[in-house]
Tab-separated table of C-alpha atoms and ligand atoms in Angstrom:
chain	number	residue	atom	x	y	z
A	71	MET	CA	-65.762	-19.838	69.278
A	72	LEU	CA	-68.444	-21.077	71.734
A	73	PHE	CA	-71.721	-18.965	71.128
A	74	ARG	CA	-75.229	-18.662	72.868
A	75	GLN	CA	-77.448	-15.860	72.534
A	76	LEU	CA	-80.153	-15.260	75.896
A	77	PHE	CA	-83.492	-13.833	76.108
A	78	ASP	CA	-85.047	-11.651	78.914
A	79	ALA	CA	-88.409	-11.729	78.748
A	80	GLU	CA	-90.061	-8.704	80.805
A	81	THR	CA	-87.484	-5.892	78.451
A	82	SER	CA	-87.445	-8.478	75.621
A	83	THR	CA	-83.342	-8.143	75.872
A	84	TYR	CA	-80.917	-10.332	74.031
A	85	THR	CA	-78.016	-10.921	75.830
A	86	TYR	CA	-75.060	-12.835	73.716
A	87	LEU	CA	-72.273	-14.892	75.703
A	88	LEU	CA	-69.565	-15.174	73.177
A	89	ALA	CA	-66.688	-17.894	74.414
A	90	ASP	CA	-62.876	-18.560	73.333
A	91	GLU	CA	-62.465	-22.351	73.301
A	92	ALA	CA	-59.193	-23.162	74.092
A	93	SER	CA	-58.232	-20.957	76.776
A	94	ARG	CA	-62.222	-20.251	78.371
A	95	ALA	CA	-62.259	-16.258	78.267
A	96	ALA	CA	-66.055	-15.300	77.782
A	97	ALA	CA	-67.335	-12.553	77.480
A	98	LEU	CA	-71.076	-10.815	77.580
A	99	ILE	CA	-72.120	-8.789	75.581
A	100	ASP	CA	-75.671	-5.950	77.275
A	101	PRO	CA	-76.379	-8.260	80.497
A	102	VAL	CA	-79.995	-7.888	81.835
A	103	LEU	CA	-79.201	-6.895	86.000
A	104	GLU	CA	-82.490	-9.066	86.924
A	105	GLN	CA	-80.482	-12.266	84.775
A	106	VAL	CA	-76.934	-11.950	85.959
A	107	GLU	CA	-77.152	-15.446	88.066
A	108	ARG	CA	-78.191	-16.766	85.171
A	109	ASP	CA	-75.803	-15.844	83.290
A	110	LEU	CA	-73.162	-16.960	86.018
A	111	LYS	CA	-74.764	-20.392	85.783
A	112	LEU	CA	-74.079	-20.564	82.293
A	113	VAL	CA	-70.620	-19.422	82.431
A	114	GLU	CA	-69.838	-21.885	85.163
A	115	GLU	CA	-70.964	-25.130	83.843
A	116	LEU	CA	-70.255	-24.497	80.467
A	117	GLY	CA	-66.306	-23.729	82.798
A	118	LEU	CA	-65.737	-20.612	80.830
A	119	LYS	CA	-64.361	-17.725	83.209
A	120	LEU	CA	-66.216	-14.216	82.202
A	121	VAL	CA	-62.993	-12.006	81.446
A	122	LEU	CA	-64.769	-9.551	79.434
A	123	VAL	CA	-68.855	-7.706	79.533
A	124	LEU	CA	-69.360	-4.825	76.619
A	125	GLU	CA	-71.775	-3.129	76.018
A	126	THR	CA	-73.773	-1.865	73.027
A	127	HIS	CA	-74.911	1.491	73.841
A	128	VAL	CA	-76.215	3.176	77.437
A	129	HIS	CA	-80.024	1.329	77.345
A	130	ALA	CA	-83.125	2.673	78.549
A	131	ASP	CA	-85.396	0.081	78.946
A	132	HIS	CA	-83.234	-2.270	81.308
A	133	VAL	CA	-80.302	-1.565	83.925
A	134	THR	CA	-77.240	-3.373	82.781
A	135	GLY	CA	-75.939	-5.822	84.506
A	136	ALA	CA	-72.451	-4.746	83.798
A	137	GLY	CA	-72.002	-3.385	87.248
A	138	ALA	CA	-72.803	-6.830	89.694
A	139	LEU	CA	-71.063	-9.472	86.920
A	140	ARG	CA	-67.661	-7.282	87.763
A	141	GLU	CA	-67.837	-7.234	90.877
A	142	LYS	CA	-68.460	-10.946	91.440
A	143	THR	CA	-66.127	-11.835	88.830
A	144	GLY	CA	-63.021	-8.831	88.316
A	145	ALA	CA	-64.249	-9.172	84.159
A	146	THR	CA	-63.283	-5.608	82.605
A	147	VAL	CA	-66.225	-3.569	81.369
A	148	ALA	CA	-66.345	-2.368	77.654
A	149	ALA	CA	-68.150	0.538	75.863
A	150	SER	CA	-68.485	3.796	74.223
A	151	ALA	CA	-65.655	6.708	75.459
A	152	ARG	CA	-69.858	8.469	75.040
A	153	GLY	CA	-71.375	6.266	77.447
A	154	ALA	CA	-71.297	5.249	81.252
A	155	PRO	CA	-67.988	6.810	83.002
A	156	CYS	CA	-68.259	4.046	85.426
A	157	VAL	CA	-66.049	1.109	82.763
A	158	ASN	CA	-62.618	0.152	82.682
A	159	ARG	CA	-62.368	0.446	78.891
A	160	GLN	CA	-63.746	3.387	76.941
A	161	VAL	CA	-62.946	2.249	73.182
A	162	ALA	CA	-63.878	3.518	69.379
A	163	HIS	CA	-64.703	2.778	66.001
A	164	GLY	CA	-61.619	0.131	64.586
A	165	ASP	CA	-60.495	-0.753	67.735
A	166	VAL	CA	-59.801	-4.995	68.616
A	167	VAL	CA	-61.146	-6.033	71.871
A	168	ARG	CA	-59.056	-9.286	72.378
A	169	LEU	CA	-60.862	-12.311	74.098
A	170	GLY	CA	-57.934	-15.256	74.426
A	171	ASN	CA	-57.905	-15.738	70.584
A	172	LEU	CA	-60.586	-14.823	69.454
A	173	GLU	CA	-60.644	-10.829	68.204
A	174	VAL	CA	-64.225	-8.304	68.475
A	175	LYS	CA	-63.813	-5.684	66.240
A	176	VAL	CA	-65.353	-2.145	67.306
A	177	LEU	CA	-67.905	-0.517	65.083
A	178	GLU	CA	-69.571	3.088	65.829
A	179	THR	CA	-73.162	2.738	65.107
A	180	PRO	CA	-74.722	5.717	67.136
A	181	GLY	CA	-78.359	7.503	65.665
A	182	HIS	CA	-80.579	5.216	68.594
A	183	THR	CA	-77.680	7.091	70.650
A	184	ASP	CA	-74.564	9.023	70.325
A	185	ASP	CA	-72.574	5.782	71.934
A	186	SER	CA	-73.858	2.953	69.844
A	187	LEU	CA	-71.448	0.717	68.689
A	188	SER	CA	-72.240	-2.743	67.067
A	189	PHE	CA	-69.519	-5.894	68.155
A	190	LEU	CA	-68.657	-8.021	65.368
A	191	CYS	CA	-66.701	-11.599	65.921
A	192	GLU	CA	-65.845	-14.353	63.472
A	193	GLY	CA	-68.781	-13.068	60.517
A	194	ARG	CA	-71.480	-12.384	63.533
A	195	LEU	CA	-72.801	-8.652	64.134
A	196	PHE	CA	-73.823	-8.086	67.423
A	197	THR	CA	-76.035	-4.529	66.620
A	198	GLY	CA	-77.515	-3.463	70.189
A	199	ASP	CA	-80.360	-0.832	68.880
A	200	ALA	CA	-79.104	0.368	66.076
A	201	LEU	CA	-80.129	-2.108	63.095
A	202	LEU	CA	-83.028	-4.697	64.908
A	203	VAL	CA	-84.628	-7.463	62.361
A	204	ARG	CA	-86.992	-5.746	59.916
A	205	ALA	CA	-86.395	-2.818	62.284
A	206	THR	CA	-84.519	0.151	64.081
A	207	GLY	CA	-84.077	1.509	66.808
A	208	ARG	CA	-85.944	4.636	67.749
A	209	THR	CA	-83.658	7.980	67.876
A	210	ASP	CA	-86.125	9.954	70.536
A	211	PHE	CA	-83.871	10.502	73.240
A	212	GLN	CA	-80.389	9.954	74.766
A	213	ASN	CA	-79.108	12.650	71.490
A	214	GLY	CA	-80.921	9.919	69.339
A	215	ASP	CA	-80.334	11.164	65.595
A	216	ALA	CA	-82.592	9.177	62.419
A	217	GLY	CA	-80.003	11.191	60.136
A	218	GLN	CA	-76.565	9.666	62.125
A	219	LEU	CA	-78.529	6.282	62.770
A	220	TYR	CA	-79.552	5.706	58.417
A	221	ASP	CA	-75.243	6.464	57.853
A	222	ALA	CA	-74.361	4.366	60.142
A	223	ILE	CA	-76.248	1.414	58.906
A	224	THR	CA	-75.625	2.401	55.322
A	225	SER	CA	-71.962	3.184	55.269
A	226	ARG	CA	-71.089	0.801	57.610
A	227	LEU	CA	-72.682	-2.118	58.593
A	228	PHE	CA	-74.463	-3.009	55.032
A	229	THR	CA	-71.323	-3.160	53.561
A	230	LEU	CA	-70.161	-6.069	55.690
A	231	PRO	CA	-70.312	-8.880	53.643
A	232	GLU	CA	-74.206	-10.408	52.887
A	233	ASP	CA	-73.990	-13.663	55.090
A	234	THR	CA	-72.664	-11.350	58.063
A	235	VAL	CA	-75.160	-12.928	60.516
A	236	VAL	CA	-76.959	-9.896	62.376
A	237	TYR	CA	-77.960	-10.358	66.157
A	238	PRO	CA	-80.002	-7.071	67.245
A	239	GLY	CA	-80.592	-6.084	71.093
A	240	HIS	CA	-83.903	-7.039	71.076
A	241	ASP	CA	-86.607	-8.445	69.480
A	242	TYR	CA	-90.407	-7.504	69.895
A	243	ALA	CA	-91.507	-9.797	66.600
A	244	GLY	CA	-90.077	-13.085	67.598
A	245	HIS	CA	-87.260	-12.595	65.557
A	246	ALA	CA	-83.625	-14.295	66.618
A	247	LEU	CA	-81.489	-13.327	63.990
A	248	SER	CA	-80.937	-12.054	61.013
A	249	THR	CA	-78.382	-11.621	58.070
A	250	ILE	CA	-76.760	-8.576	57.018
A	251	GLY	CA	-78.194	-9.262	52.994
A	252	GLU	CA	-81.529	-10.240	54.645
A	253	GLU	CA	-81.693	-6.612	55.923
A	254	LYS	CA	-81.233	-4.661	52.840
A	255	ARG	CA	-83.228	-6.761	50.748
A	256	HIS	CA	-86.624	-6.794	53.654
A	257	ASN	CA	-85.498	-4.371	56.384
A	258	PRO	CA	-89.011	-1.858	55.538
A	259	ARG	CA	-87.626	1.123	56.799
A	260	LEU	CA	-84.492	0.618	55.024
A	261	ALA	CA	-84.690	-1.698	52.263
A	262	GLY	CA	-85.032	0.816	48.738
A	263	LYS	CA	-86.285	3.845	51.361
A	264	THR	CA	-83.360	6.841	51.268
A	265	ARG	CA	-82.257	9.270	53.771
A	266	GLU	CA	-84.692	12.161	53.577
A	267	SER	CA	-87.414	8.783	54.116
A	268	PHE	CA	-86.024	7.389	56.792
A	269	ILE	CA	-85.381	10.236	58.992
A	270	SER	CA	-89.147	11.460	58.134
A	271	PHE	CA	-90.111	8.191	58.930
A	272	MET	CA	-88.269	7.952	62.712
A	273	GLU	CA	-89.638	11.569	63.294
A	274	SER	CA	-93.203	10.670	62.412
A	275	ARG	CA	-93.449	7.966	64.926
A	276	GLN	CA	-95.621	8.980	68.554
A	277	LEU	CA	-93.725	6.151	71.037
A	278	PRO	CA	-94.217	6.517	74.893
A	279	PRO	CA	-90.821	6.867	76.478
A	280	PRO	CA	-89.812	3.294	77.733
A	281	LYS	CA	-91.130	2.530	80.657
A	282	LYS	CA	-87.752	2.572	82.445
A	283	LEU	CA	-86.436	5.571	81.354
A	284	ASP	CA	-86.107	7.211	84.702
A	285	VAL	CA	-83.719	4.535	86.964
A	286	ALA	CA	-82.573	2.692	83.649
A	287	VAL	CA	-80.298	5.438	82.353
A	288	PRO	CA	-78.475	7.422	86.288
A	289	ALA	CA	-78.346	2.864	87.030
A	290	ASN	CA	-76.490	2.317	84.028
A	291	ARG	CA	-74.483	5.593	83.618
A	292	ALA	CA	-72.968	3.819	87.518
A	293	CYS	CA	-72.490	-0.388	85.338
A	294	GLY	CA	-76.272	-0.772	86.863
A	295	ARG	CA	-75.427	-0.139	90.909
A	296	THR	CA	-78.756	1.144	91.602
A	297	GLU	CA	-78.397	2.131	95.557
A	298	PRO	CA	-79.650	5.530	95.886
A	299	ARG	CA	-77.266	7.577	96.658
A	300	SER	CA	-76.484	9.912	100.334
A	301	GLN	CA	-78.360	14.032	98.881
A	302	ALA	CA	-74.950	15.191	100.308
B	512	FE2	FE1	-81.693	0.608	73.202
């Protein structure tokens, strides 16, 4: 499996490129609109064909590159049925998305948003904004729910093998990756914490809304195509 981790410094967003080396079929997870040319150049340089874009959720902090990538490459855009209506393929818990000879397993991990998914491929777990390195996604907008997030992380992610590598959707502290075992032991919001204490911590946080919330959510429901619509 060919794998790259890419970063958008303005929004601290990670984008991931995965590809099947034999067939050259490639997928991007959570592309950022401003980085579409960078991502396509890398795909071309590595001799890959972009066939799939996976979205972990409808993002509030950046505009997705999914729609632009679909227009340029014909790639299929896949995300949760609870998410953006613009996608080509709606996936649900337990689904497997094929990428050449690779299999990407879909795990529903709601709580940051109600449409949040994680993707598991060959020991790599892409957690979106559900589980971050030593943190979690926030739960105070887009139908977020702290109890649901605790349940998703503890029952669906922390039950995976401890050496599963965690690749988060964002990082604000300089981390690139972690493992399930490491997060079980050292994530300060989860290690040794009850469901009740997790919920009260998440509800006690007073965070400003994401800077791009009003722009990003409607744009991302349209796969990132931000052309003004007619008022009619
Ligand atoms: Fe998010």
